[in-house]
Short mmCIF file of C-alpha atoms in Angstrom, two decimals:
data_model
loop_
_atom_site.label_atom_id
_atom_site.label_comp_id
_atom_site.label_asym_id
_atom_site.label_seq_id
_atom_site.Cartn_x
_atom_site.Cartn_y
_atom_site.Cartn_z
CA MET S 4 -28.26 10.78 -19.84
CA GLY S 5 -29.60 7.78 -17.92
CA SER S 6 -28.95 5.37 -20.79
CA ILE S 7 -25.42 6.71 -21.22
CA LEU S 8 -24.73 6.16 -17.53
CA VAL S 9 -26.08 2.61 -17.67
CA ARG S 10 -23.88 1.79 -20.67
CA TRP S 11 -20.83 3.29 -18.96
CA VAL S 12 -21.41 1.38 -15.75
CA GLY S 13 -22.01 -1.80 -17.73
CA TRP S 14 -18.74 -1.38 -19.60
CA LEU S 15 -16.89 -0.69 -16.38
CA CYS S 16 -18.26 -3.82 -14.73
CA VAL S 17 -17.40 -5.97 -17.74
CA PHE S 18 -13.89 -4.50 -17.77
CA TYR S 19 -13.32 -5.30 -14.11
CA PHE S 20 -14.78 -8.77 -14.52
CA SER S 21 -12.61 -9.57 -17.49
CA ILE S 22 -9.36 -8.60 -15.81
CA SER S 23 -10.23 -10.36 -12.57
CA VAL S 24 -10.82 -13.79 -14.12
CA SER S 25 -7.86 -13.80 -16.49
CA GLY S 26 -4.93 -16.14 -15.88
CA GLU S 27 -2.61 -13.30 -14.92
CA LEU S 28 -2.65 -10.43 -12.48
CA PRO S 29 -4.71 -7.47 -13.75
CA ARG S 30 -2.46 -4.85 -15.30
CA PHE S 31 -2.88 -1.09 -15.55
CA GLU S 32 -0.78 1.42 -17.47
CA GLN S 33 0.39 4.64 -15.81
CA SER S 34 1.95 7.52 -17.72
CA VAL S 35 5.20 9.14 -16.61
CA LYS S 36 6.24 12.77 -16.84
CA ALA S 37 7.69 14.25 -20.03
CA ASP S 38 11.22 13.78 -18.67
CA GLY S 39 10.57 10.09 -17.99
CA SER S 40 10.39 10.48 -14.20
CA LEU S 41 7.62 9.42 -11.85
CA SER S 42 6.55 10.49 -8.37
CA PHE S 43 3.88 9.32 -5.96
CA LEU S 44 2.86 9.34 -2.31
CA VAL S 45 2.23 6.34 -0.05
CA VAL S 46 -0.17 6.40 2.90
CA GLY S 47 -1.64 3.56 4.90
CA ASP S 48 -4.04 2.86 7.75
CA TRP S 49 -6.06 6.02 7.35
CA GLY S 50 -9.89 5.86 7.03
CA ARG S 51 -11.34 7.40 10.21
CA ARG S 52 -13.56 10.28 8.99
CA GLY S 53 -10.63 12.65 9.47
CA ALA S 54 -10.04 11.72 13.13
CA PHE S 55 -6.71 10.87 14.77
CA ASN S 56 -5.01 13.54 12.63
CA GLN S 57 -6.09 11.93 9.35
CA SER S 58 -7.15 15.36 8.06
CA GLN S 59 -3.82 16.91 9.05
CA VAL S 60 -1.88 14.16 7.30
CA ALA S 61 -4.09 14.65 4.24
CA PHE S 62 -3.37 18.39 4.26
CA GLN S 63 0.38 17.82 4.27
CA MET S 64 0.04 15.18 1.56
CA GLY S 65 -1.66 17.78 -0.59
CA ARG S 66 1.13 20.27 -0.01
CA ILE S 67 3.95 17.81 -0.71
CA GLY S 68 2.02 16.34 -3.62
CA GLU S 69 1.86 19.80 -5.20
CA ASP S 70 5.60 20.36 -4.72
CA LEU S 71 6.48 17.00 -6.27
CA LYS S 72 3.80 17.14 -8.97
CA ILE S 73 2.84 13.58 -8.10
CA ASP S 74 1.42 11.21 -10.70
CA PHE S 75 -0.68 9.06 -8.35
CA VAL S 76 -1.17 7.93 -4.74
CA VAL S 77 -0.67 4.46 -3.26
CA SER S 78 -2.69 3.23 -0.28
CA SER S 79 -1.05 0.38 1.62
CA GLY S 80 -4.30 -0.91 3.09
CA ASP S 81 -6.60 -0.66 6.11
CA ASN S 82 -8.48 1.94 4.16
CA PHE S 83 -11.60 2.04 6.35
CA TYR S 84 -11.68 1.52 10.14
CA GLU S 85 -12.66 -0.40 12.10
CA ASN S 86 -14.51 -2.83 9.89
CA GLY S 87 -14.19 -1.83 6.25
CA LEU S 88 -17.21 -0.77 4.22
CA ARG S 89 -20.69 -2.20 4.78
CA ARG S 90 -21.97 -1.69 1.23
CA THR S 91 -21.10 0.15 -1.98
CA ASN S 92 -23.15 3.20 -0.98
CA ASP S 93 -21.75 3.31 2.56
CA PRO S 94 -21.34 7.03 3.45
CA PHE S 95 -18.14 6.09 5.26
CA PHE S 96 -16.43 5.99 1.84
CA GLU S 97 -17.02 9.68 1.16
CA ASP S 98 -16.58 10.71 4.80
CA SER S 99 -13.17 9.01 5.08
CA PHE S 100 -11.86 9.41 1.53
CA SER S 101 -13.54 11.88 -0.81
CA LYS S 102 -14.12 14.58 1.82
CA ILE S 103 -10.66 14.23 3.37
CA TYR S 104 -8.19 14.08 0.47
CA THR S 105 -9.47 17.23 -1.23
CA ALA S 106 -6.25 18.94 -2.33
CA ASN S 107 -5.86 19.52 -6.06
CA SER S 108 -2.63 17.52 -6.12
CA LEU S 109 -4.42 14.46 -4.71
CA GLN S 110 -7.05 14.36 -7.46
CA LYS S 111 -5.06 11.64 -9.19
CA GLN S 112 -5.50 7.90 -9.42
CA TRP S 113 -5.36 6.10 -6.07
CA TYR S 114 -4.09 2.51 -6.26
CA SER S 115 -5.18 0.62 -3.13
CA VAL S 116 -4.81 -2.82 -1.59
CA LEU S 117 -6.92 -4.39 1.13
CA GLY S 118 -5.83 -4.59 4.75
CA ASN S 119 -7.04 -6.88 7.51
CA HIS S 120 -9.53 -4.27 8.75
CA ASP S 121 -10.95 -4.00 5.22
CA TYR S 122 -11.55 -7.76 5.25
CA ARG S 123 -13.78 -7.31 8.31
CA GLY S 124 -16.33 -5.51 6.17
CA ASP S 125 -17.96 -6.21 2.83
CA VAL S 126 -14.89 -6.84 0.71
CA GLU S 127 -16.85 -7.00 -2.54
CA ALA S 128 -18.18 -3.51 -1.83
CA GLN S 129 -14.70 -2.05 -1.45
CA LEU S 130 -13.53 -3.81 -4.60
CA SER S 131 -16.59 -2.78 -6.60
CA PRO S 132 -16.08 -0.52 -9.65
CA MET S 133 -19.34 1.15 -8.63
CA LEU S 134 -17.35 3.17 -6.09
CA ARG S 135 -15.83 5.03 -9.03
CA LEU S 136 -19.24 6.58 -9.62
CA THR S 137 -18.81 8.25 -6.25
CA ASP S 138 -15.12 9.08 -6.67
CA ARG S 139 -13.32 8.40 -9.94
CA ARG S 140 -9.93 8.25 -8.19
CA TRP S 141 -10.66 4.98 -6.42
CA LEU S 142 -9.14 1.75 -7.71
CA CYS S 143 -8.86 -1.18 -5.31
CA LEU S 144 -8.23 -4.79 -6.27
CA ARG S 145 -6.92 -7.78 -4.37
CA SER S 146 -3.70 -8.07 -6.40
CA PHE S 147 -2.66 -6.27 -9.57
CA ILE S 148 0.19 -4.58 -11.47
CA VAL S 149 0.75 -0.96 -12.40
CA ASN S 150 3.17 -0.62 -15.29
CA THR S 151 5.09 2.50 -16.32
CA GLU S 152 8.10 3.11 -18.53
CA ILE S 153 10.59 2.80 -15.68
CA VAL S 154 8.88 0.88 -12.88
CA GLU S 155 6.41 -1.90 -12.31
CA LEU S 156 4.46 -1.89 -9.07
CA PHE S 157 3.13 -5.27 -7.92
CA PHE S 158 0.24 -4.98 -5.47
CA VAL S 159 -0.26 -8.13 -3.36
CA ASP S 160 -3.21 -9.19 -1.21
CA THR S 161 -1.35 -10.17 1.97
CA THR S 162 -4.19 -10.64 4.49
CA PRO S 163 -5.12 -14.20 3.36
CA PHE S 164 -1.54 -15.31 4.07
CA VAL S 165 -1.82 -14.62 7.81
CA ASP S 166 -2.84 -17.76 9.74
CA LYS S 167 -4.29 -16.08 12.83
CA TYR S 168 -7.14 -14.45 10.90
CA PHE S 169 -8.38 -17.94 10.07
CA LEU S 170 -7.36 -19.88 13.18
CA LYS S 171 -7.87 -17.26 15.92
CA PRO S 172 -10.18 -14.54 14.58
CA LYS S 173 -11.39 -13.73 18.12
CA LYS S 174 -14.60 -11.68 17.90
CA HIS S 175 -13.93 -10.51 14.35
CA HIS S 176 -15.68 -11.69 11.21
CA TYR S 177 -13.64 -11.78 8.01
CA ASP S 178 -15.20 -11.77 4.57
CA TRP S 179 -13.36 -14.60 2.80
CA ARG S 180 -15.51 -14.63 -0.32
CA GLY S 181 -13.16 -15.02 -3.27
CA VAL S 182 -10.42 -16.45 -1.03
CA ILE S 183 -11.82 -19.84 0.03
CA PRO S 184 -10.45 -22.44 -0.60
CA ARG S 185 -7.48 -20.62 0.87
CA ASN S 186 -4.70 -22.94 -0.31
CA ASN S 187 -5.84 -22.68 -3.91
CA TYR S 188 -6.04 -18.89 -3.67
CA LEU S 189 -2.55 -18.50 -2.19
CA THR S 190 -0.96 -21.02 -4.56
CA LYS S 191 -2.33 -19.18 -7.58
CA LEU S 192 -1.37 -15.76 -6.22
CA LEU S 193 2.20 -16.85 -5.52
CA LYS S 194 2.47 -18.41 -8.98
CA ASP S 195 1.12 -15.28 -10.66
CA LEU S 196 3.41 -13.00 -8.65
CA GLU S 197 6.50 -15.06 -9.38
CA SER S 198 5.65 -15.25 -13.08
CA ALA S 199 5.06 -11.51 -13.32
CA LEU S 200 8.28 -10.64 -11.51
CA LYS S 201 10.33 -13.04 -13.62
CA SER S 202 9.00 -11.62 -16.86
CA SER S 203 9.37 -8.01 -15.79
CA VAL S 204 12.06 -5.98 -17.55
CA ALA S 205 11.32 -2.80 -15.60
CA THR S 206 14.22 -0.69 -14.36
CA TRP S 207 12.65 -0.66 -10.90
CA LYS S 208 10.53 -3.34 -9.25
CA ILE S 209 8.34 -2.40 -6.27
CA VAL S 210 6.08 -4.80 -4.40
CA ILE S 211 3.30 -3.37 -2.21
CA GLY S 212 1.28 -5.24 0.40
CA HIS S 213 -0.49 -4.36 3.61
CA HIS S 214 1.47 -6.52 6.05
CA ALA S 215 5.14 -5.97 6.83
CA ILE S 216 7.76 -8.51 5.93
CA ARG S 217 10.22 -6.80 8.28
CA SER S 218 9.13 -4.52 11.12
CA ILE S 219 10.27 -3.59 14.61
CA GLY S 220 6.89 -2.05 15.44
CA HIS S 221 3.75 -3.31 17.19
CA HIS S 222 2.98 -6.17 14.77
CA GLY S 223 6.56 -7.07 13.92
CA ASP S 224 7.65 -9.40 11.11
CA THR S 225 5.00 -11.40 9.29
CA LYS S 226 6.37 -14.94 9.36
CA GLU S 227 4.02 -16.20 6.64
CA LEU S 228 5.33 -13.55 4.22
CA ILE S 229 8.93 -14.28 5.17
CA HIS S 230 8.43 -17.94 4.31
CA GLN S 231 6.26 -17.59 1.20
CA ILE S 232 6.79 -14.20 -0.44
CA LEU S 233 10.26 -13.00 0.55
CA PRO S 234 12.13 -15.77 -1.36
CA ILE S 235 10.27 -14.76 -4.52
CA LEU S 236 11.21 -11.11 -4.06
CA GLU S 237 14.85 -11.92 -3.40
CA ALA S 238 15.10 -14.19 -6.44
CA ASN S 239 13.68 -11.54 -8.76
CA ASN S 240 15.67 -8.42 -7.89
CA VAL S 241 12.90 -6.46 -6.19
CA ASP S 242 14.10 -3.05 -5.05
CA PHE S 243 11.45 -2.08 -2.49
CA TYR S 244 8.79 -3.80 -0.45
CA ILE S 245 6.28 -1.20 0.80
CA ASN S 246 3.62 -1.90 3.43
CA GLY S 247 1.34 -0.42 6.08
CA HIS S 248 -0.22 -2.37 9.02
CA ASP S 249 2.18 -1.07 11.67
CA HIS S 250 1.01 2.47 12.42
CA CYS S 251 4.42 4.01 12.01
CA LEU S 252 7.06 5.01 9.48
CA GLN S 253 10.16 2.87 9.10
CA HIS S 254 13.01 1.84 6.83
CA ILE S 255 14.79 -1.49 7.24
CA SER S 256 17.44 -2.81 4.90
CA SER S 257 18.34 -6.43 4.19
CA SER S 258 21.59 -8.23 4.93
CA THR S 259 20.85 -10.89 2.31
CA SER S 260 19.59 -8.87 -0.67
CA PRO S 261 19.27 -5.30 -2.01
CA ILE S 262 15.61 -5.08 -0.93
CA GLN S 263 14.64 -2.07 1.18
CA PHE S 264 11.63 -2.59 3.48
CA LEU S 265 9.57 0.58 3.82
CA THR S 266 6.55 1.05 6.11
CA SER S 267 4.06 3.85 5.61
CA GLY S 268 1.20 3.14 8.00
CA GLY S 269 0.83 6.49 9.75
CA GLY S 270 -2.23 7.83 7.94
CA SER S 271 -4.26 8.33 11.12
CA LYS S 272 -4.16 6.57 14.51
CA ALA S 273 -0.58 5.97 15.64
CA TRP S 274 1.69 6.57 18.65
CA ARG S 275 1.41 3.01 19.97
CA GLY S 276 4.62 3.20 21.97
CA VAL S 277 5.51 -0.39 21.12
CA ILE S 278 8.91 -1.19 19.65
CA ASP S 279 11.24 -4.19 19.54
CA ASP S 280 14.30 -2.77 21.33
CA ASP S 281 16.37 -5.85 20.50
CA LYS S 282 15.98 -5.12 16.79
CA LEU S 283 16.28 -1.35 17.16
CA THR S 284 20.06 -1.41 17.44
CA LYS S 285 20.66 -3.81 14.57
CA ASN S 286 22.31 -2.40 11.47
CA GLU S 287 19.35 -3.30 9.26
CA THR S 288 17.09 -0.75 11.00
CA LYS S 289 17.81 2.60 9.38
CA PHE S 290 14.84 4.61 10.63
CA TYR S 291 11.81 4.21 12.89
CA TYR S 292 9.17 6.81 13.78
CA ASP S 293 6.28 5.90 16.06
CA GLY S 294 3.85 8.49 14.75
CA GLN S 295 1.68 9.81 11.95
CA GLY S 296 2.87 10.71 8.49
CA PHE S 297 3.41 9.44 4.97
CA MET S 298 6.06 8.77 2.35
CA SER S 299 7.01 10.07 -1.09
CA VAL S 300 8.75 8.19 -3.89
CA GLU S 301 10.51 9.87 -6.80
CA LEU S 302 11.90 7.63 -9.52
CA LYS S 303 14.21 8.33 -12.42
CA LEU S 304 15.95 5.86 -14.68
CA ALA S 305 19.07 5.68 -12.52
CA GLN S 306 17.95 6.92 -9.12
CA ALA S 307 15.17 6.61 -6.54
CA ASN S 308 14.53 9.14 -3.79
CA ILE S 309 12.40 8.19 -0.79
CA ILE S 310 11.32 10.73 1.84
CA PHE S 311 9.34 10.18 5.05
CA TYR S 312 7.28 13.09 6.43
CA ASN S 313 5.54 13.58 9.77
CA VAL S 314 2.08 15.04 10.39
CA PHE S 315 3.54 18.54 10.11
CA GLY S 316 5.09 17.86 6.71
CA GLN S 317 8.59 17.89 8.14
CA VAL S 318 11.20 15.60 6.58
CA LEU S 319 12.17 12.81 8.97
CA HIS S 320 14.30 10.52 6.84
CA THR S 321 15.52 10.27 3.26
CA LEU S 322 16.91 7.42 1.22
CA THR S 323 18.62 7.63 -2.17
CA LEU S 324 19.13 4.42 -4.12
CA SER S 325 21.14 4.07 -7.30
CA ASN S 326 19.79 1.56 -9.76
CA HIS S 327 23.25 0.81 -11.09
CA ILE S 328 25.18 -0.02 -7.94
CA ARG S 329 22.19 -0.98 -5.75
CA ALA S 330 23.72 0.88 -2.84
CA ALA S 331 21.75 2.99 -0.39
CA THR S 332 23.00 6.25 1.09
CA ASP S 333 20.99 7.71 3.93
CA ASP S 334 20.86 11.50 4.14
CA SER S 335 19.10 11.34 7.50
CA PHE S 336 20.03 8.21 9.38
CA ALA S 337 17.92 8.44 12.49
CA ILE S 338 15.70 6.53 14.83
CA ALA S 339 12.91 8.89 15.88
CA ARG S 340 11.23 7.88 19.12
CA TYR S 341 8.55 10.07 20.69
#
């Protein structure tokens, strides 16, 4: 048994190494349902050993996940608070992930990106395939692609784009192994992302990162992403940009492209009470909820259905998008402020 385990771990490490050093973004294949549809949940900013209602959000995710028969879960970053993981065998991984998301419907693949709080720990530990020995669901890389028959999801490592983490880190230490020299890292990532989006023939294109491009919450817009990533998304017909970082739920449309900006960062600590009132009344803001919750995505060939839920599993806002006319119709246009 020991030799089998060693061989399996060795193969897994070689596999991860090979995809990480290739000239393109690592790519994973995800099956769809028999009818060609796909459904998944999105949660961000969660890992707190169940505290700040993380366990309650997880319970509702399990219930909704069962109803929707989800195919996988997406984590939009800040997976472990306050300072990521310390090592691959850090008990915080099980205490904040394996022991919290226990519902049968959540025993699917989790595709995760890093957030700024994850970069404050041992990044290599969180990226390590060895974590799959503890929980087979876990898959976290800096940037990668998940391909299905109807959608491609492009996961982007957004933390290295943000200047203040380098110029004004305050008391925090960031693990920049694998990122320095920064300019080289960002240039290559942008080139790989643009190339992948241009070559994609998927019916739907979804880009996922931790930091918001558009937000009226505590952190607001991320100017570095507006300048460097947004033009690439607009030029390549991206349908959704999904993020965490702001501990809220929100939907903002674009006046210059069909992109819908969706925030799902309410996995645990929320209720910051900070909002940009000047932007609240603009037409682009379709929904804002300063509280805990998560989001579901259901995709078919011609239609996407997005639903935001609060910590009680109640529907707060829905969005239906037609792939043919690229027009959004909101079934629950609301700004929820509590």
